Amino acid sequence: MRKKLMTLGLSVVLASALLTGCGGSSSSNGDSADGKTYKVGIIQYVDDASLNQIEKNVESELDKKGKELGVTFDYEDYTKNGQADATTLNQITSDLIDKEVDVIVPIATPTAQIVQSATEDNQIPVVFSACTDPVGAKLVSSMEEPGANITGTSDALNTEAIMNLILAANPDTKYIGLLYSKSEDSSLQAIKDAKAYLKKKGIKYIEKTGTNTDEIQSAADALVAEKVDAVFTPTDNTVMKAELSIYEKFINAKIPHYCGADSFALNGSFVGYGVDYANLGVETADMVADVLVNGADPAKTAVQTFDNGIATINTETCDALGLDLETVKKAFKDYCTDIIETKTSEEFE
């Protein structure tokens, strides 16, 4: 299996709900033929391969669960994208609250923080997805008992595992670049962990940051000029959005870029390492169904985390870096539960 759930699975089927029904995502102003219609607000933080993959799988799983449970999850009328703009995200959240949605699904930490603040008074259930450090971002009191109207799934990153991959591929690594956005809470703990690891190993590092694509491009240029041996990026949406515009800079400089999600590798980085984002979307949707249909209390529903054991290698980038794919895979195998190959593309098929 590509992952193992780290928290207790969901009870998703009620005996009274085992009906054959239309379900699905079709828009409806009232109850479906066989059961209730639930309004599901989905707020995408920004277009990137990982987050789009999550959204697509949330929606397809809601369709599946709707048919299974004899209800309708109407998300088509309530799915929006904030394009990483705080003002837009706040407006979307306000609109969904005005439309009296039954649940809000914010994708990524910045979106979840805005939704959390906006629902403190009305207590609309919130089931977030892809929030790397929910406790550090002050979304929940604890991973086991969130303590409020909010719970969800985390893509928490095992930073040490990625550092091990870097050294496995090149034991002579002496200088590593850390590329991320300081504006993303999800990146800060991973960078802190990376620096602690590198200090312990006596490996030199340099930090370069940016808050938009242009700044990330400049930061990438600076790392190339520094002649670092490798670059590490955590699950950072700002860098993810810029990856297609920077990966060739690192390839041309023969610098492997290691990142905290498979979507980075899809968009040209050498290696993406972390959770299965398609599965993360599925599990998020299952939590939504559990809250709405089964009456699960978000305050007492543990945040779900997953093993970080999947390394995705971009074979085109591997070749362009002058590395032998089979040698790399052999070096990685002791540090991964699975190794997947991909080629450069904008989106997952």
Coordinates of C-alpha atoms in Angstrom, one line a residue:
M1 CA 0.0 0.0 0.0
R2 CA 1.2 3.5 -0.8
K3 CA 0.2 4.8 2.7
K4 CA -1.0 3.8 6.1
L5 CA -3.5 5.8 8.1
M6 CA -2.0 7.1 11.3
T7 CA -5.4 7.8 12.9
L8 CA -8.5 5.7 13.4
G9 CA -10.6 5.1 10.3
L10 CA -14.0 6.6 9.9
S11 CA -17.4 5.0 10.4
V12 CA -19.0 5.9 7.1
V13 CA -21.9 3.7 6.6
L14 CA -25.1 3.9 8.7
A15 CA -27.5 1.0 8.5
S16 CA -30.4 3.4 8.0
A17 CA -28.6 5.0 5.1
L18 CA -28.0 1.9 3.0
L19 CA -30.3 3.1 0.2
T20 CA -29.9 3.2 -3.5
G21 CA -30.0 6.9 -4.6
C22 CA -28.9 9.4 -7.1
G23 CA -26.3 11.1 -4.9
G24 CA -23.5 12.9 -6.7
S25 CA -22.7 16.5 -7.2
S26 CA -25.6 17.7 -9.2
S27 CA -27.0 21.0 -8.0
S28 CA -30.3 20.9 -6.1
N29 CA -32.5 23.4 -4.3
G30 CA -34.0 20.8 -2.0
D31 CA -33.8 17.2 -0.9
S32 CA -32.7 14.5 -3.3
A33 CA -35.1 11.7 -4.3
D34 CA -33.7 9.4 -1.5
G35 CA -32.3 11.7 1.1
K36 CA -31.0 15.0 2.2
T37 CA -29.0 17.5 0.2
Y38 CA -25.9 18.9 1.9
K39 CA -24.3 22.1 0.7
V40 CA -20.5 21.6 0.7
G41 CA -18.3 24.7 0.3
I42 CA -14.9 23.9 -1.1
I43 CA -12.3 26.7 -1.1
Q44 CA -9.1 26.1 -3.1
Y45 CA -6.1 28.2 -2.0
V46 CA -4.5 28.5 -5.4
D47 CA -4.1 26.5 -8.7
D48 CA -1.2 24.0 -8.4
A49 CA -0.9 20.3 -9.2
S50 CA -1.1 19.1 -5.5
L51 CA -4.0 21.2 -4.4
N52 CA -6.0 20.6 -7.7
Q53 CA -5.4 16.9 -7.2
I54 CA -6.9 17.1 -3.7
E55 CA -9.9 19.1 -4.9
K56 CA -10.6 16.6 -7.7
N57 CA -10.5 13.7 -5.3
V58 CA -12.6 15.4 -2.7
E59 CA -15.3 15.9 -5.3
S60 CA -15.2 12.4 -6.8
E61 CA -15.2 10.8 -3.3
L62 CA -18.2 13.0 -2.3
D63 CA -20.0 11.7 -5.4
K64 CA -19.2 8.1 -4.4
K65 CA -20.3 8.6 -0.8
G66 CA -23.5 10.3 -1.8
K67 CA -24.6 7.3 -3.8
E68 CA -23.5 5.0 -1.1
L69 CA -25.4 6.9 1.7
G70 CA -28.4 7.9 -0.4
V71 CA -27.8 11.7 0.0
T72 CA -26.6 14.5 -2.2
F73 CA -23.4 16.4 -1.6
D74 CA -23.8 19.6 -3.6
Y75 CA -20.4 21.2 -4.1
E76 CA -20.7 22.4 -7.7
D77 CA -22.5 25.6 -6.6
Y78 CA -20.1 26.2 -3.7
T79 CA -16.5 25.5 -5.0
K80 CA -14.3 28.6 -5.4
N81 CA -10.6 29.4 -5.8
G82 CA -9.0 32.3 -4.0
Q83 CA -5.8 32.4 -6.1
A84 CA -3.7 33.0 -3.1
D85 CA -5.3 36.4 -2.4
A86 CA -6.4 36.9 1.2
T87 CA -9.0 39.5 0.3
T88 CA -10.6 37.1 -2.2
L89 CA -10.4 34.2 0.2
N90 CA -12.2 36.2 2.9
Q91 CA -14.9 37.2 0.4
I92 CA -15.4 33.6 -0.7
T93 CA -15.7 32.5 2.9
S94 CA -18.3 35.2 3.7
D95 CA -20.3 34.3 0.6
L96 CA -20.4 30.6 1.6
I97 CA -21.5 31.6 5.1
D98 CA -24.3 33.8 3.7
K99 CA -25.4 30.9 1.5
E100 CA -25.6 28.7 4.7
V101 CA -23.5 25.9 3.5
D102 CA -23.5 22.9 5.8
V103 CA -19.7 22.5 5.9
I104 CA -16.6 24.3 4.5
V105 CA -13.6 22.4 3.2
P106 CA -10.6 24.8 3.0
I107 CA -7.6 23.4 1.1
A108 CA -4.2 24.5 2.5
T109 CA -3.2 26.2 5.7
P110 CA -3.8 29.9 4.7
T111 CA -7.3 29.1 3.6
A112 CA -8.1 27.1 6.7
Q113 CA -6.9 30.0 8.9
I114 CA -9.3 32.4 7.2
V115 CA -12.2 30.0 7.4
Q116 CA -11.5 29.2 11.0
S117 CA -11.6 32.8 12.0
A118 CA -14.8 33.4 10.0
T119 CA -16.7 30.5 11.6
E120 CA -15.9 31.0 15.2
D121 CA -19.3 32.6 15.9
N122 CA -21.5 30.6 13.6
Q123 CA -19.8 27.2 14.2
I124 CA -20.3 25.9 10.7
P125 CA -18.3 22.6 10.6
V126 CA -14.9 22.9 8.9
V127 CA -12.9 20.0 7.5
F128 CA -9.6 21.2 6.2
S129 CA -7.2 19.4 3.8
A130 CA -3.5 19.6 3.4
C131 CA -2.7 21.6 6.5
T132 CA 0.9 20.6 7.4
D133 CA 1.1 21.7 11.0
P134 CA -2.5 22.4 12.3
V135 CA -1.4 22.8 15.9
G136 CA 1.5 25.2 15.0
A137 CA -0.9 27.2 12.7
K138 CA -3.3 27.4 15.7
L139 CA -6.1 25.7 13.8
V140 CA -6.6 23.0 16.5
S141 CA -5.8 22.5 20.1
S142 CA -4.3 19.1 19.5
M143 CA -4.2 16.5 16.7
E144 CA -6.2 14.1 18.8
E145 CA -8.9 16.5 19.9
P146 CA -9.2 19.6 17.8
G147 CA -11.4 21.2 20.4
A148 CA -13.6 23.4 18.2
N149 CA -15.7 23.2 15.0
I150 CA -12.7 22.2 12.9
T151 CA -10.8 19.1 12.0
G152 CA -9.3 17.6 8.8
T153 CA -6.3 16.0 7.2
S154 CA -2.6 16.9 7.5
D155 CA 0.2 16.5 4.9
A156 CA 2.8 16.7 7.7
L157 CA 6.2 16.3 6.2
N158 CA 9.0 14.0 7.5
T159 CA 11.9 16.4 6.8
E160 CA 14.6 14.1 8.1
A161 CA 13.5 11.5 5.5
I162 CA 14.1 14.0 2.6
M163 CA 17.5 15.0 4.1
N164 CA 18.4 11.3 4.1
L165 CA 17.5 11.0 0.5
I166 CA 19.7 13.9 -0.4
L167 CA 22.7 12.3 1.3
A168 CA 21.9 8.8 0.0
A169 CA 22.1 10.1 -3.6
N170 CA 25.2 12.2 -2.9
P171 CA 27.1 11.4 0.3
D172 CA 29.5 14.2 -0.5
T173 CA 26.8 16.9 -0.1
K174 CA 28.3 19.9 1.8
Y175 CA 26.1 22.8 0.9
I176 CA 22.3 22.9 0.7
G177 CA 19.9 25.6 -0.3
L178 CA 16.6 26.0 1.5
L179 CA 14.0 27.5 -0.8
Y180 CA 10.6 28.5 0.7
S181 CA 8.1 31.3 1.5
K182 CA 8.3 32.8 5.0
S183 CA 4.6 33.8 4.6
E184 CA 3.5 30.1 4.7
D185 CA 3.2 28.6 8.2
S186 CA 3.2 25.2 6.7
S187 CA 6.9 25.7 5.6
L188 CA 8.3 27.1 8.8
Q189 CA 8.5 23.9 11.0
A190 CA 9.9 21.9 8.1
I191 CA 12.7 24.5 7.5
K192 CA 13.4 24.6 11.3
D193 CA 13.7 20.8 11.2
A194 CA 15.9 20.8 8.2
K195 CA 18.3 23.4 9.8
A196 CA 18.5 21.3 12.9
Y197 CA 19.4 18.2 10.9
L198 CA 22.0 20.0 8.8
K199 CA 23.6 21.6 11.8
K200 CA 23.9 18.2 13.5
K201 CA 25.5 16.7 10.3
G202 CA 27.8 19.7 10.0
I203 CA 26.4 20.6 6.5
K204 CA 26.4 24.2 5.5
Y205 CA 23.1 25.7 4.3
I206 CA 21.7 29.0 3.0
E207 CA 18.1 30.2 3.0
K208 CA 16.4 32.0 0.1
T209 CA 12.7 33.0 0.2
G210 CA 10.0 34.7 -1.8
T211 CA 6.3 35.5 -1.5
N212 CA 5.4 35.3 -5.2
T213 CA 6.6 33.6 -8.4
D214 CA 9.0 36.5 -9.4
E215 CA 10.6 36.5 -6.0
I216 CA 11.0 32.7 -6.0
Q217 CA 12.6 32.9 -9.4
S218 CA 15.1 35.4 -8.1
A219 CA 15.7 33.2 -5.0
A220 CA 16.4 30.2 -7.3
D221 CA 18.9 32.3 -9.3
A222 CA 20.6 33.2 -6.0
L223 CA 20.9 29.5 -5.1
V224 CA 22.4 28.7 -8.5
A225 CA 24.9 31.5 -8.0
E226 CA 25.8 30.1 -4.6
K227 CA 26.6 26.7 -6.3
V228 CA 24.8 24.7 -3.7
D229 CA 24.9 20.9 -4.0
A230 CA 21.2 20.5 -3.6
V231 CA 18.0 22.5 -2.8
F232 CA 15.3 21.5 -0.4
T233 CA 11.7 22.9 -0.4
P234 CA 8.9 21.7 2.0
T235 CA 5.2 21.5 1.1
D236 CA 5.2 25.2 0.1
N237 CA 2.4 26.4 -2.2
T238 CA 4.3 29.5 -3.3
V239 CA 7.2 27.5 -4.6
M240 CA 4.9 24.9 -6.0
K241 CA 3.2 27.6 -8.1
A242 CA 6.6 28.7 -9.4
E243 CA 8.1 25.3 -9.9
L244 CA 7.5 25.1 -13.7
S245 CA 9.3 28.4 -14.1
I246 CA 12.4 27.4 -12.0
Y247 CA 13.1 23.7 -12.5
E248 CA 15.2 24.3 -15.6
K249 CA 17.4 26.7 -13.7
F250 CA 18.4 23.9 -11.3
I251 CA 18.8 21.4 -14.1
N252 CA 21.1 23.6 -16.1
A253 CA 23.2 24.2 -13.0
K254 CA 23.1 20.4 -12.2
I255 CA 21.5 21.0 -8.8
P256 CA 18.9 18.5 -7.7
H257 CA 15.8 20.0 -6.2
Y258 CA 14.2 17.9 -3.4
C259 CA 10.6 18.8 -2.4
G260 CA 7.8 17.9 -0.1
A261 CA 5.2 16.7 -2.5
D262 CA 4.9 14.5 -5.7
S263 CA 3.5 17.5 -7.6
F264 CA 6.8 19.2 -7.5
A265 CA 8.4 16.3 -9.3
L266 CA 5.5 16.4 -11.8
N267 CA 6.4 20.0 -12.4
G268 CA 10.1 19.4 -13.0
S269 CA 11.9 19.0 -9.7
F270 CA 14.2 16.0 -9.2
V271 CA 12.3 14.4 -6.3
G272 CA 9.0 14.9 -4.5
Y273 CA 8.6 13.1 -1.2
G274 CA 5.6 12.9 1.0
V275 CA 1.9 11.8 1.2
D276 CA -0.3 10.5 -1.5
Y277 CA -2.4 13.7 -2.3
A278 CA -5.0 11.8 -4.2
N279 CA -5.7 9.7 -1.1
L280 CA -5.6 12.7 1.1
G281 CA -8.5 14.2 -0.9
V282 CA -10.4 10.9 -0.5
E283 CA -9.9 10.8 3.2
T284 CA -10.9 14.5 3.5
A285 CA -14.2 13.7 1.7
D286 CA -14.8 10.7 4.0
M287 CA -14.5 13.0 7.0
V288 CA -17.0 15.4 5.5
A289 CA -19.5 12.6 5.1
D290 CA -18.9 11.4 8.6
V291 CA -19.5 14.9 10.0
L292 CA -22.6 15.6 7.9
V293 CA -24.3 12.2 7.7
N294 CA -23.1 10.4 10.8
G295 CA -23.0 13.5 13.1
A296 CA -19.3 13.2 14.0
D297 CA -18.2 16.1 16.2
P298 CA -15.2 18.0 14.6
A299 CA -14.0 19.0 18.1
K300 CA -13.5 15.3 19.0
T301 CA -12.5 14.0 15.5
A302 CA -8.8 13.5 15.3
V303 CA -6.8 15.2 12.5
Q304 CA -5.7 12.5 10.1
T305 CA -2.0 12.1 9.2
F306 CA -0.3 9.7 6.9
D307 CA 3.0 7.9 6.5
N308 CA 5.5 9.9 4.4
G309 CA 7.1 7.1 2.5
I310 CA 6.5 7.8 -1.2
A311 CA 9.4 9.2 -3.3
T312 CA 8.5 10.4 -6.8
I313 CA 11.4 10.8 -9.2
N314 CA 11.2 12.9 -12.4
T315 CA 13.0 10.6 -14.8
E316 CA 13.5 13.4 -17.4
T317 CA 15.1 15.6 -14.7
C318 CA 17.2 12.7 -13.4
D319 CA 18.6 12.2 -16.9
A320 CA 19.2 15.9 -17.4
L321 CA 21.1 16.1 -14.2
G322 CA 23.4 13.3 -15.4
L323 CA 22.2 10.8 -12.8
D324 CA 21.5 7.1 -13.4
L325 CA 17.9 6.3 -12.5
E326 CA 18.5 2.8 -11.3
T327 CA 21.5 3.9 -9.1
V328 CA 19.3 6.6 -7.6
K329 CA 16.4 4.2 -6.9
K330 CA 18.8 1.8 -5.3
A331 CA 20.2 4.5 -3.0
F332 CA 16.6 5.6 -2.1
K333 CA 15.1 2.2 -1.4
D334 CA 16.0 1.9 2.3
Y335 CA 14.4 5.3 3.0
C336 CA 11.1 4.9 1.2
T337 CA 8.0 2.7 1.3
D338 CA 7.6 3.2 -2.4
I339 CA 9.3 4.8 -5.4
I340 CA 7.3 6.2 -8.3
E341 CA 8.5 7.6 -11.6
T342 CA 7.0 10.6 -13.4
K343 CA 7.7 13.0 -16.3
T344 CA 7.3 16.7 -16.4
S345 CA 3.7 17.9 -16.9
E346 CA 1.5 20.7 -15.6
E347 CA -1.3 18.6 -14.0
F348 CA -1.8 15.0 -12.9
E349 CA -3.9 13.0 -15.4

